[in-house]
Amino acid sequence: MKIVVIGGGAGGYFAALTAKKLNPTAEILVLEKSAKVLNKVRISGGGRCNVTHGCFDPKMLIKNYPRGSKELLGAFSRFQPLDTIDWFKKRGVILKQEDDNRIFPISNSSETIIKCFQNEVEKLKIKVHIKTKIDSICKIAEQFELTTSKNELITADRIILATGSSKDGFRFAEELGHTIKAPLASLFTFNIFNFTLSNLSGVSVEKVKLKLLNSNLESTGPMLITHWGFSGPAALKLSSFGARVLAERNYLTKLKIDWVVDLLDYELIQLIETACKSHPKKQLGNLYVLPIPKNLWRALCKRFNLSTKSSLASLNRKDIINFSKSLKNDTFNICGKTTNKEEFVTCGGVSLSEIEFKTMESKICKGLFFCGEIIDIDGITGGFNFQNAWTTGSIAGSAVIS
Ligand SMILES: Cc1cc2nc3c(=O)[nH]c(=O)nc-3n(C[C@H](O)[C@H](O)[C@H](O)COP(=O)(O)OP(=O)(O)OC[C@H]3O[C@@H](n4cnc5c(N)ncnc54)[C@H](O)[C@@H]3O)c2cc1C
């Protein structure tokens, strides 16, 4: 049986290796358009490759996928982060889990992952053709006919489409009868109109709650202030879950920030009131009772029209109530997005309902399998996107040889 994998990225490699390991007699050919395979793996995680995430309960794991979570539940029961760790360990690559549960190679280098894949490909004698761009795919009877950009014809009994977010892959899938959910950016940072906190660029806040107004989209977690607006896990997560809504609003919408998530309104008022009574002579700018960095605290006082120099004794109950409300309901105008350099993905792709997730085979075109980012699945930042590639690659690779 001849199997052709189109795309030499994370998903394509994992599928090819799985298939050949299970059926050493199968002829497996990987076709990659660029001069190097595994390009995204190389640059991933700032060159460290965030391979997966230390979350081993499929029910919890799927919560990190704005699109595809329902379909991935069963898929993760077949291949999940523990299997990823084990797969690499068996091939001599030790992974480590960091405090935020992201998992990297202990070498802190994506080259370790690439070397591992290349060793495996050589060991299993899988053919990889680089600089081979597929231009068209036709299915004639039970066979696939692939034409390269150099007009060469390649035939296959089965194919795995693993072209990531490339337009080519979406076109092939569409020509073979599939619906493509419009591709859009996911995982980006928010640009804020007339941003008054830009001098605090680089300051991070441990925990905030972000909400997109006029939607039920919100996220809680650490946030980073940038020159243009907001980044960090809470912002990236909201951009991911809100990718479609934000695109519909043309990235022009209102963002609400709760700077003190862990305190209810009345607790916050009480805390400030108590501090005012205990330290009446202290200046507001020096009141550090909340989990907000000092320079941000002072900037927020000014933002809410309170002088940092005013003594706590001068604040009346109304001032305190208004200040507390502002801290919990601060509003900014999003006026655009900036793509995150560390990790960005495309949401959209081949419609989930057209894929049989037990095998990753198309329900529309027999013999055609999908894996990785070409599918309408994407995860938030933290290793979830590679885990999708490993999981769907492993399932496609096992099923394609059966
Ligand atoms: C800068 C950056 C950093 C990232 N870091 C992380 C991270 O640390 N952790 C994480 O989980 N995710 C990360 N991601 C996301 C992750 O890289 C992707 O989700 C993952 O690579 C998807 O794998 P894939 O195999 O589906 O697609 P890809 O890795 O994109 O591979 C697709 C391959 O198909 C080839 N191809 C396309 N069209 C054709 C054609 N017509 N003919 C032949 N070949 C073709 C492409 O050249 C490419 O090599 C990052 C993404 C970026 C951009």
Tab-separated table of C-alpha atoms and ligand atoms in Angstrom:
chain	number	residue	atom	x	y	z
A	1	MET	CA	0.000	0.000	0.000
A	2	LYS	CA	1.349	3.437	-0.914
A	3	ILE	CA	0.597	6.267	1.490
A	4	VAL	CA	1.503	9.868	0.747
A	5	VAL	CA	1.664	12.429	3.532
A	6	ILE	CA	1.385	15.997	2.247
A	7	GLY	CA	3.179	18.397	4.605
A	8	GLY	CA	6.383	17.740	6.542
A	9	GLY	CA	5.328	19.501	9.736
A	10	ALA	CA	4.489	18.255	13.215
A	11	GLY	CA	1.278	16.448	12.247
A	12	GLY	CA	2.595	14.963	9.000
A	13	TYR	CA	5.774	13.618	10.609
A	14	PHE	CA	3.926	12.107	13.543
A	15	ALA	CA	1.418	10.423	11.233
A	16	ALA	CA	4.146	9.050	8.933
A	17	LEU	CA	6.203	7.691	11.854
A	18	THR	CA	3.164	6.069	13.460
A	19	ALA	CA	2.070	4.403	10.222
A	20	LYS	CA	5.493	3.034	9.323
A	21	LYS	CA	6.157	1.756	12.841
A	22	LEU	CA	2.869	-0.170	12.782
A	23	ASN	CA	3.307	-1.431	9.239
A	24	PRO	CA	6.983	-1.531	8.191
A	25	THR	CA	6.057	-2.898	4.757
A	26	ALA	CA	3.850	0.069	3.847
A	27	GLU	CA	5.419	2.517	1.410
A	28	ILE	CA	5.287	5.947	3.024
A	29	LEU	CA	6.298	9.142	1.311
A	30	VAL	CA	6.298	12.582	2.945
A	31	LEU	CA	6.133	15.573	0.585
A	32	GLU	CA	7.201	18.995	1.831
A	33	LYS	CA	7.122	22.153	-0.287
A	34	SER	CA	9.884	24.063	1.490
A	35	ALA	CA	13.589	23.293	1.671
A	36	LYS	CA	13.373	22.251	5.318
A	37	VAL	CA	10.924	20.052	7.174
A	38	LEU	CA	9.496	20.827	10.619
A	39	ASN	CA	9.949	24.582	10.246
A	40	LYS	CA	7.349	25.536	12.830
A	41	VAL	CA	8.747	23.050	15.331
A	42	ARG	CA	12.132	24.760	14.910
A	43	ILE	CA	10.843	28.247	15.742
A	44	SER	CA	8.225	27.131	18.240
A	45	GLY	CA	8.188	28.233	21.866
A	46	GLY	CA	10.887	30.831	21.195
A	47	GLY	CA	13.212	28.050	19.908
A	48	ARG	CA	12.497	25.799	22.914
A	49	CYS	CA	9.446	23.976	21.494
A	50	ASN	CA	6.581	23.785	23.949
A	51	VAL	CA	5.863	20.143	23.050
A	52	THR	CA	2.738	19.630	25.129
A	53	HIS	CA	1.017	20.583	28.388
A	54	GLY	CA	0.983	18.839	31.757
A	55	CYS	CA	-2.752	18.244	31.813
A	56	PHE	CA	-3.541	14.543	31.756
A	57	ASP	CA	-7.301	14.415	32.195
A	58	PRO	CA	-8.919	14.586	28.734
A	59	LYS	CA	-11.986	16.322	30.202
A	60	MET	CA	-9.784	19.124	31.562
A	61	LEU	CA	-7.479	19.140	28.545
A	62	ILE	CA	-10.247	19.857	26.032
A	63	LYS	CA	-11.126	23.084	27.869
A	64	ASN	CA	-8.052	24.596	26.254
A	65	TYR	CA	-9.443	24.234	22.732
A	66	PRO	CA	-11.897	26.966	21.683
A	67	ARG	CA	-12.638	24.919	18.576
A	68	GLY	CA	-12.581	21.127	18.471
A	69	SER	CA	-12.960	20.367	22.164
A	70	LYS	CA	-15.908	17.988	21.750
A	71	GLU	CA	-14.197	16.007	19.000
A	72	LEU	CA	-10.877	15.874	20.841
A	73	LEU	CA	-12.360	14.248	23.949
A	74	GLY	CA	-12.406	10.793	22.341
A	75	ALA	CA	-9.165	11.469	20.482
A	76	PHE	CA	-7.349	12.272	23.758
A	77	SER	CA	-8.540	8.995	25.241
A	78	ARG	CA	-6.397	7.380	22.493
A	79	PHE	CA	-3.359	9.686	22.561
A	80	GLN	CA	-2.858	12.394	25.164
A	81	PRO	CA	0.061	14.324	26.735
A	82	LEU	CA	1.159	11.293	28.813
A	83	ASP	CA	1.505	9.337	25.555
A	84	THR	CA	3.482	12.212	24.034
A	85	ILE	CA	5.886	12.224	26.994
A	86	ASP	CA	6.229	8.444	26.766
A	87	TRP	CA	6.722	8.522	22.969
A	88	PHE	CA	9.641	10.923	23.268
A	89	LYS	CA	11.089	9.131	26.312
A	90	LYS	CA	11.206	5.839	24.384
A	91	ARG	CA	13.247	7.669	21.768
A	92	GLY	CA	15.675	9.174	24.275
A	93	VAL	CA	14.129	12.655	24.588
A	94	ILE	CA	13.400	13.680	28.144
A	95	LEU	CA	10.780	16.354	28.620
A	96	LYS	CA	10.352	18.608	31.657
A	97	GLN	CA	7.290	20.320	33.046
A	98	GLU	CA	7.600	23.966	34.088
A	99	ASP	CA	5.711	25.724	36.906
A	100	ASP	CA	2.919	26.802	34.550
A	101	ASN	CA	2.607	23.159	33.320
A	102	ARG	CA	4.068	23.815	29.884
A	103	ILE	CA	6.299	20.938	28.774
A	104	PHE	CA	9.619	21.401	26.953
A	105	PRO	CA	12.604	19.196	26.065
A	106	ILE	CA	15.068	19.209	28.961
A	107	SER	CA	17.663	20.572	26.482
A	108	ASN	CA	15.500	23.719	26.053
A	109	SER	CA	16.047	23.384	22.320
A	110	SER	CA	13.599	22.546	19.562
A	111	GLU	CA	16.521	20.957	17.676
A	112	THR	CA	16.280	18.006	20.079
A	113	ILE	CA	12.757	17.321	18.844
A	114	ILE	CA	13.746	17.750	15.204
A	115	LYS	CA	16.759	15.428	15.601
A	116	CYS	CA	14.553	12.831	17.231
A	117	PHE	CA	12.111	12.918	14.305
A	118	GLN	CA	14.920	12.807	11.750
A	119	ASN	CA	16.565	9.811	13.456
A	120	GLU	CA	13.235	7.986	13.463
A	121	VAL	CA	12.579	8.757	9.808
A	122	GLU	CA	16.016	7.366	8.891
A	123	LYS	CA	15.637	4.324	11.116
A	124	LEU	CA	12.239	3.451	9.672
A	125	LYS	CA	13.367	4.299	6.129
A	126	ILE	CA	10.558	6.732	5.427
A	127	LYS	CA	11.096	8.671	2.220
A	128	VAL	CA	10.899	12.464	2.621
A	129	HIS	CA	10.957	14.682	-0.466
A	130	ILE	CA	11.608	18.344	0.252
A	131	LYS	CA	11.035	21.184	-2.270
A	132	THR	CA	8.048	19.226	-3.534
A	133	LYS	CA	4.974	21.389	-3.673
A	134	ILE	CA	1.711	19.698	-4.438
A	135	ASP	CA	-0.455	21.754	-6.773
A	136	SER	CA	-3.483	19.534	-7.224
A	137	ILE	CA	-5.058	16.339	-5.969
A	138	CYS	CA	-7.645	14.268	-7.860
A	139	LYS	CA	-9.296	11.061	-6.857
A	140	ILE	CA	-9.736	8.655	-9.728
A	141	ALA	CA	-11.574	5.461	-8.748
A	142	GLU	CA	-9.751	4.207	-5.632
A	143	GLN	CA	-6.504	6.084	-6.338
A	144	PHE	CA	-5.280	9.598	-5.647
A	145	GLU	CA	-3.315	11.451	-8.317
A	146	LEU	CA	-1.121	14.276	-7.057
A	147	THR	CA	0.515	16.799	-9.351
A	148	THR	CA	3.573	18.684	-8.167
A	149	SER	CA	4.473	22.274	-9.128
A	150	LYS	CA	7.061	20.728	-11.497
A	151	ASN	CA	4.229	18.860	-13.176
A	152	GLU	CA	5.289	15.447	-11.884
A	153	LEU	CA	2.546	12.933	-11.207
A	154	ILE	CA	2.537	10.969	-7.938
A	155	THR	CA	-0.049	8.298	-7.214
A	156	ALA	CA	-1.209	7.077	-3.807
A	157	ASP	CA	-3.677	4.567	-2.392
A	158	ARG	CA	-4.275	6.795	0.614
A	159	ILE	CA	-3.250	10.304	1.512
A	160	ILE	CA	-2.856	12.261	4.722
A	161	LEU	CA	-3.372	16.005	4.347
A	162	ALA	CA	-1.152	17.679	6.933
A	163	THR	CA	-0.602	21.077	5.347
A	164	GLY	CA	-1.254	23.147	8.484
A	165	SER	CA	-2.857	26.512	7.820
A	166	SER	CA	-1.632	26.727	4.205
A	167	LYS	CA	-4.156	27.908	1.614
A	168	ASP	CA	-3.135	24.985	-0.628
A	169	GLY	CA	-4.399	22.455	1.884
A	170	PHE	CA	-7.726	24.224	2.335
A	171	ARG	CA	-8.130	24.320	-1.461
A	172	PHE	CA	-7.353	20.588	-1.830
A	173	ALA	CA	-9.840	19.732	0.896
A	174	GLU	CA	-12.484	21.923	-0.716
A	175	GLU	CA	-11.867	20.430	-4.172
A	176	LEU	CA	-12.303	16.980	-2.649
A	177	GLY	CA	-15.739	17.991	-1.359
A	178	HIS	CA	-15.135	19.471	2.109
A	179	THR	CA	-16.396	22.613	3.782
A	180	ILE	CA	-13.740	25.008	5.065
A	181	LYS	CA	-14.522	27.144	8.087
A	182	ALA	CA	-13.043	30.565	7.208
A	183	PRO	CA	-9.461	30.773	8.479
A	184	LEU	CA	-8.829	33.575	10.989
A	185	ALA	CA	-6.020	34.536	13.336
A	186	SER	CA	-6.168	33.239	16.869
A	187	LEU	CA	-3.778	33.990	19.769
A	188	PHE	CA	-3.035	37.683	19.386
A	189	THR	CA	-2.577	40.639	21.698
A	190	PHE	CA	-4.919	43.608	21.965
A	191	ASN	CA	-4.030	47.096	20.705
A	192	ILE	CA	-5.771	49.752	22.788
A	193	PHE	CA	-6.975	53.100	21.448
A	194	ASN	CA	-5.284	56.106	23.157
A	195	PHE	CA	-3.438	53.747	25.480
A	196	THR	CA	-2.647	55.575	28.690
A	197	LEU	CA	-0.653	52.773	30.342
A	198	SER	CA	2.043	52.449	27.652
A	199	ASN	CA	4.764	53.764	29.980
A	200	LEU	CA	4.139	50.616	32.050
A	201	SER	CA	5.108	48.379	29.124
A	202	GLY	CA	6.635	45.174	30.529
A	203	VAL	CA	4.671	45.261	33.789
A	204	SER	CA	2.690	42.113	34.473
A	205	VAL	CA	-0.264	41.622	36.780
A	206	GLU	CA	-0.684	38.240	38.459
A	207	LYS	CA	-4.410	37.894	37.982
A	208	VAL	CA	-7.022	39.932	36.134
A	209	LYS	CA	-10.385	39.119	34.617
A	210	LEU	CA	-10.931	40.275	31.046
A	211	LYS	CA	-14.354	40.454	29.440
A	212	LEU	CA	-15.385	41.364	25.906
A	213	LEU	CA	-18.372	43.623	26.336
A	214	ASN	CA	-21.663	42.504	24.744
A	215	SER	CA	-20.561	38.869	24.716
A	216	ASN	CA	-20.184	36.093	27.268
A	217	LEU	CA	-16.465	35.816	26.511
A	218	GLU	CA	-14.116	36.292	29.441
A	219	SER	CA	-10.814	34.964	30.728
A	220	THR	CA	-8.933	35.131	34.007
A	221	GLY	CA	-5.177	34.887	34.514
A	222	PRO	CA	-1.908	36.797	34.348
A	223	MET	CA	-1.717	39.767	31.992
A	224	LEU	CA	1.163	41.733	30.531
A	225	ILE	CA	1.038	45.436	29.673
A	226	THR	CA	2.730	46.236	26.348
A	227	HIS	CA	3.494	49.448	24.445
A	228	TRP	CA	0.225	49.102	22.553
A	229	GLY	CA	-2.105	47.367	24.968
A	230	PHE	CA	-2.447	43.985	26.633
A	231	SER	CA	-0.817	40.587	26.211
A	232	GLY	CA	-0.002	37.637	28.477
A	233	PRO	CA	-2.032	34.463	29.107
A	234	ALA	CA	-5.372	36.149	29.942
A	235	ALA	CA	-5.327	38.316	26.797
A	236	LEU	CA	-4.141	35.494	24.512
A	237	LYS	CA	-6.774	33.141	25.870
A	238	LEU	CA	-9.518	35.724	25.294
A	239	SER	CA	-8.251	36.353	21.743
A	240	SER	CA	-8.421	32.631	21.098
A	241	PHE	CA	-11.905	32.005	22.509
A	242	GLY	CA	-13.097	35.296	21.006
A	243	ALA	CA	-11.363	34.875	17.622
A	244	ARG	CA	-14.590	34.788	15.594
A	245	VAL	CA	-16.459	37.481	17.568
A	246	LEU	CA	-13.438	39.787	17.437
A	247	ALA	CA	-13.098	39.292	13.668
A	248	GLU	CA	-16.836	40.018	13.207
A	249	ARG	CA	-16.307	43.261	15.143
A	250	ASN	CA	-13.282	44.049	12.974
A	251	TYR	CA	-11.108	44.068	16.129
A	252	LEU	CA	-12.888	47.234	17.320
A	253	THR	CA	-14.668	46.580	20.585
A	254	LYS	CA	-14.702	47.300	24.307
A	255	LEU	CA	-12.685	45.330	26.851
A	256	LYS	CA	-13.550	45.323	30.548
A	257	ILE	CA	-10.830	44.640	33.105
A	258	ASP	CA	-11.326	43.615	36.705
A	259	TRP	CA	-7.966	44.442	38.304
A	260	VAL	CA	-8.824	42.766	41.635
A	261	VAL	CA	-10.580	39.522	40.711
A	262	ASP	CA	-10.244	37.810	44.061
A	263	LEU	CA	-12.144	40.481	45.992
A	264	LEU	CA	-15.884	40.968	45.743
A	265	ASP	CA	-17.117	44.570	45.480
A	266	TYR	CA	-17.952	44.894	49.177
A	267	GLU	CA	-14.668	43.216	50.239
A	268	LEU	CA	-12.693	45.691	48.160
A	269	ILE	CA	-14.585	48.650	49.619
A	270	GLN	CA	-14.051	47.288	53.139
A	271	LEU	CA	-10.330	46.735	52.540
A	272	ILE	CA	-9.759	50.293	51.284
A	273	GLU	CA	-11.948	51.757	54.048
A	274	THR	CA	-10.045	49.859	56.747
A	275	ALA	CA	-6.710	50.991	55.289
A	276	CYS	CA	-7.941	54.605	55.225
A	277	LYS	CA	-8.923	54.371	58.900
A	278	SER	CA	-5.671	52.674	59.949
A	279	HIS	CA	-3.342	54.980	57.991
A	280	PRO	CA	-5.189	58.305	57.549
A	281	LYS	CA	-1.989	60.266	56.891
A	282	LYS	CA	-0.710	57.927	54.190
A	283	GLN	CA	-0.949	59.084	50.563
A	284	LEU	CA	-3.235	57.155	48.230
A	285	GLY	CA	-0.310	56.487	45.886
A	286	ASN	CA	1.445	54.596	48.696
A	287	LEU	CA	-1.478	52.377	49.645
A	288	TYR	CA	-0.237	48.950	48.634
A	289	VAL	CA	-2.895	46.658	50.027
A	290	LEU	CA	-3.979	45.205	46.690
A	291	PRO	CA	-2.143	42.654	44.502
A	292	ILE	CA	-1.306	45.299	41.883
A	293	PRO	CA	2.289	46.365	41.054
A	294	LYS	CA	3.142	49.722	42.682
A	295	ASN	CA	3.620	51.693	39.443
A	296	LEU	CA	0.382	50.311	38.024
A	297	TRP	CA	-1.457	51.221	41.223
A	298	ARG	CA	-0.335	54.832	40.891
A	299	ALA	CA	-1.238	54.907	37.195
A	300	LEU	CA	-4.705	53.536	37.975
A	301	CYS	CA	-5.280	56.190	40.677
A	302	LYS	CA	-4.529	58.885	38.087
A	303	ARG	CA	-6.625	57.088	35.476
A	304	PHE	CA	-9.608	57.293	37.851
A	305	ASN	CA	-8.940	60.991	38.539
A	306	LEU	CA	-7.627	60.545	42.063
A	307	SER	CA	-4.458	62.294	43.098
A	308	THR	CA	-1.782	59.885	44.321
A	309	LYS	CA	-0.798	62.632	46.751
A	310	SER	CA	-4.187	62.914	48.461
A	311	SER	CA	-4.198	61.605	52.031
A	312	LEU	CA	-6.323	58.578	52.782
A	313	ALA	CA	-8.209	60.638	55.358
A	314	SER	CA	-9.453	62.902	52.571
A	315	LEU	CA	-11.282	60.061	50.796
A	316	ASN	CA	-14.941	59.876	51.676
A	317	ARG	CA	-17.120	56.763	51.366
A	318	LYS	CA	-18.438	57.837	47.956
A	319	ASP	CA	-14.873	58.254	46.620
A	320	ILE	CA	-13.976	54.789	47.914
A	321	ILE	CA	-17.069	53.186	46.380
A	322	ASN	CA	-16.422	54.862	43.014
A	323	PHE	CA	-12.744	53.939	43.093
A	324	SER	CA	-13.586	50.307	43.881
A	325	LYS	CA	-16.132	50.209	41.055
A	326	SER	CA	-13.554	51.583	38.629
A	327	LEU	CA	-10.985	49.001	39.710
A	328	LYS	CA	-13.440	46.198	39.035
A	329	ASN	CA	-14.984	47.627	35.850
A	330	ASP	CA	-12.183	49.416	34.025
A	331	THR	CA	-12.923	49.747	30.310
A	332	PHE	CA	-10.595	50.077	27.315
A	333	ASN	CA	-11.273	50.349	23.577
A	334	ILE	CA	-9.643	47.608	21.520
A	335	CYS	CA	-8.602	49.122	18.168
A	336	GLY	CA	-6.710	46.240	16.554
A	337	LYS	CA	-4.562	43.183	17.123
A	338	THR	CA	-0.886	42.248	17.092
A	339	THR	CA	0.052	38.670	16.342
A	340	ASN	CA	1.946	37.019	19.122
A	341	LYS	CA	5.530	36.264	18.024
A	342	GLU	CA	5.941	33.294	20.337
A	343	GLU	CA	3.026	31.256	19.107
A	344	PHE	CA	0.188	31.939	16.774
A	345	VAL	CA	-2.286	29.649	15.144
A	346	THR	CA	-5.112	29.800	12.665
A	347	CYS	CA	-8.613	29.022	13.726
A	348	GLY	CA	-10.796	27.577	11.000
A	349	GLY	CA	-10.095	24.782	8.553
A	350	VAL	CA	-11.751	21.540	7.501
A	351	SER	CA	-15.172	21.269	9.095
A	352	LEU	CA	-15.162	18.952	12.109
A	353	SER	CA	-18.412	17.242	11.143
A	354	GLU	CA	-16.820	15.936	7.955
A	355	ILE	CA	-14.108	13.951	9.756
A	356	GLU	CA	-14.461	10.618	11.566
A	357	PHE	CA	-12.408	11.293	14.678
A	358	LYS	CA	-11.838	7.606	15.492
A	359	THR	CA	-9.669	7.372	12.368
A	360	MET	CA	-9.237	10.981	11.156
A	361	GLU	CA	-10.563	9.776	7.789
A	362	SER	CA	-12.818	12.031	5.756
A	363	LYS	CA	-16.492	11.095	5.840
A	364	ILE	CA	-16.752	12.481	2.316
A	365	CYS	CA	-13.690	11.147	0.511
A	366	LYS	CA	-12.599	7.595	1.422
A	367	GLY	CA	-8.849	7.136	1.744
A	368	LEU	CA	-8.229	10.777	2.659
A	369	PHE	CA	-7.073	11.479	6.217
A	370	PHE	CA	-6.426	14.761	8.032
A	371	CYS	CA	-4.211	15.776	10.937
A	372	GLY	CA	-2.971	18.942	12.638
A	373	GLU	CA	-3.900	22.539	12.032
A	374	ILE	CA	-5.661	21.966	8.681
A	375	ILE	CA	-8.638	20.816	10.757
A	376	ASP	CA	-10.928	23.417	12.371
A	377	ILE	CA	-9.193	22.872	15.727
A	378	ASP	CA	-7.004	25.264	17.646
A	379	GLY	CA	-5.814	25.542	21.189
A	380	ILE	CA	-4.703	28.358	23.429
A	381	THR	CA	-1.008	28.951	24.057
A	382	GLY	CA	0.816	26.381	26.223
A	383	GLY	CA	1.626	23.344	24.033
A	384	PHE	CA	-1.979	22.510	23.136
A	385	ASN	CA	-1.537	23.061	19.404
A	386	PHE	CA	1.310	20.578	19.105
A	387	GLN	CA	-0.671	18.113	21.224
A	388	ASN	CA	-3.452	18.385	18.645
A	389	ALA	CA	-0.900	17.621	15.907
A	390	TRP	CA	0.526	14.602	17.834
A	391	THR	CA	-2.908	13.229	18.724
A	392	THR	CA	-4.565	13.586	15.321
A	393	GLY	CA	-1.289	12.535	13.622
A	394	SER	CA	-1.091	9.405	15.748
A	395	ILE	CA	-4.731	8.467	15.055
A	396	ALA	CA	-4.436	9.165	11.311
A	397	GLY	CA	-1.154	7.225	11.138
A	398	SER	CA	-2.645	4.178	12.893
A	399	ALA	CA	-5.819	4.167	10.803
A	400	VAL	CA	-4.276	4.862	7.411
A	401	ILE	CA	-2.499	1.467	7.314
A	402	SER	CA	-5.485	-0.601	8.455
B	1	LIG	C1	6.060	31.093	15.783
B	1	LIG	C2	5.211	29.940	16.216
B	1	LIG	C3	5.511	29.298	17.399
B	1	LIG	C4	4.707	28.237	17.852
B	1	LIG	N1	5.016	27.633	19.036
B	1	LIG	C5	4.241	26.618	19.480
B	1	LIG	C6	4.554	25.938	20.691
B	1	LIG	O1	5.592	26.189	21.333
B	1	LIG	N2	3.701	24.970	21.115
B	1	LIG	C7	2.571	24.613	20.405
B	1	LIG	O2	1.838	23.713	20.841
B	1	LIG	N3	2.281	25.206	19.232
B	1	LIG	C8	3.085	26.181	18.759
B	1	LIG	N4	2.783	26.784	17.571
B	1	LIG	C9	1.669	26.235	16.764
B	1	LIG	C10	2.196	24.952	16.054
B	1	LIG	O3	3.443	25.232	15.457
B	1	LIG	C11	1.219	24.452	14.997
B	1	LIG	O4	-0.061	24.278	15.579
B	1	LIG	C12	1.700	23.122	14.409
B	1	LIG	O5	2.970	23.291	13.807
B	1	LIG	C13	0.717	22.576	13.384
B	1	LIG	O6	1.288	21.430	12.798
B	1	LIG	P1	0.854	20.980	11.321
B	1	LIG	O7	1.683	19.787	10.989
B	1	LIG	O8	-0.590	20.859	11.244
B	1	LIG	O9	1.234	22.201	10.400
B	1	LIG	P2	2.664	22.804	10.041
B	1	LIG	O10	3.633	22.562	11.142
B	1	LIG	O11	2.415	24.184	9.605
B	1	LIG	O12	3.142	21.914	8.795
B	1	LIG	C14	2.502	21.980	7.553
B	1	LIG	C15	3.535	21.702	6.476
B	1	LIG	O13	2.876	21.542	5.233
B	1	LIG	C16	3.692	22.116	4.225
B	1	LIG	N5	2.852	22.397	3.051
B	1	LIG	C17	1.858	23.308	2.953
B	1	LIG	N6	1.327	23.269	1.711
B	1	LIG	C18	2.000	22.335	1.006
B	1	LIG	C19	1.925	21.844	-0.341
B	1	LIG	N7	1.070	22.363	-1.225
B	1	LIG	N8	2.754	20.847	-0.717
B	1	LIG	C20	3.664	20.324	0.163
B	1	LIG	N9	3.799	20.775	1.435
B	1	LIG	C21	2.970	21.756	1.864
B	1	LIG	C22	4.230	23.380	4.915
B	1	LIG	O14	5.369	23.888	4.253
B	1	LIG	C23	4.513	22.863	6.309
B	1	LIG	O15	5.818	22.380	6.452
B	1	LIG	C24	3.580	27.832	17.086
B	1	LIG	C25	3.299	28.462	15.879
B	1	LIG	C26	4.093	29.512	15.436
B	1	LIG	C27	3.778	30.161	14.123
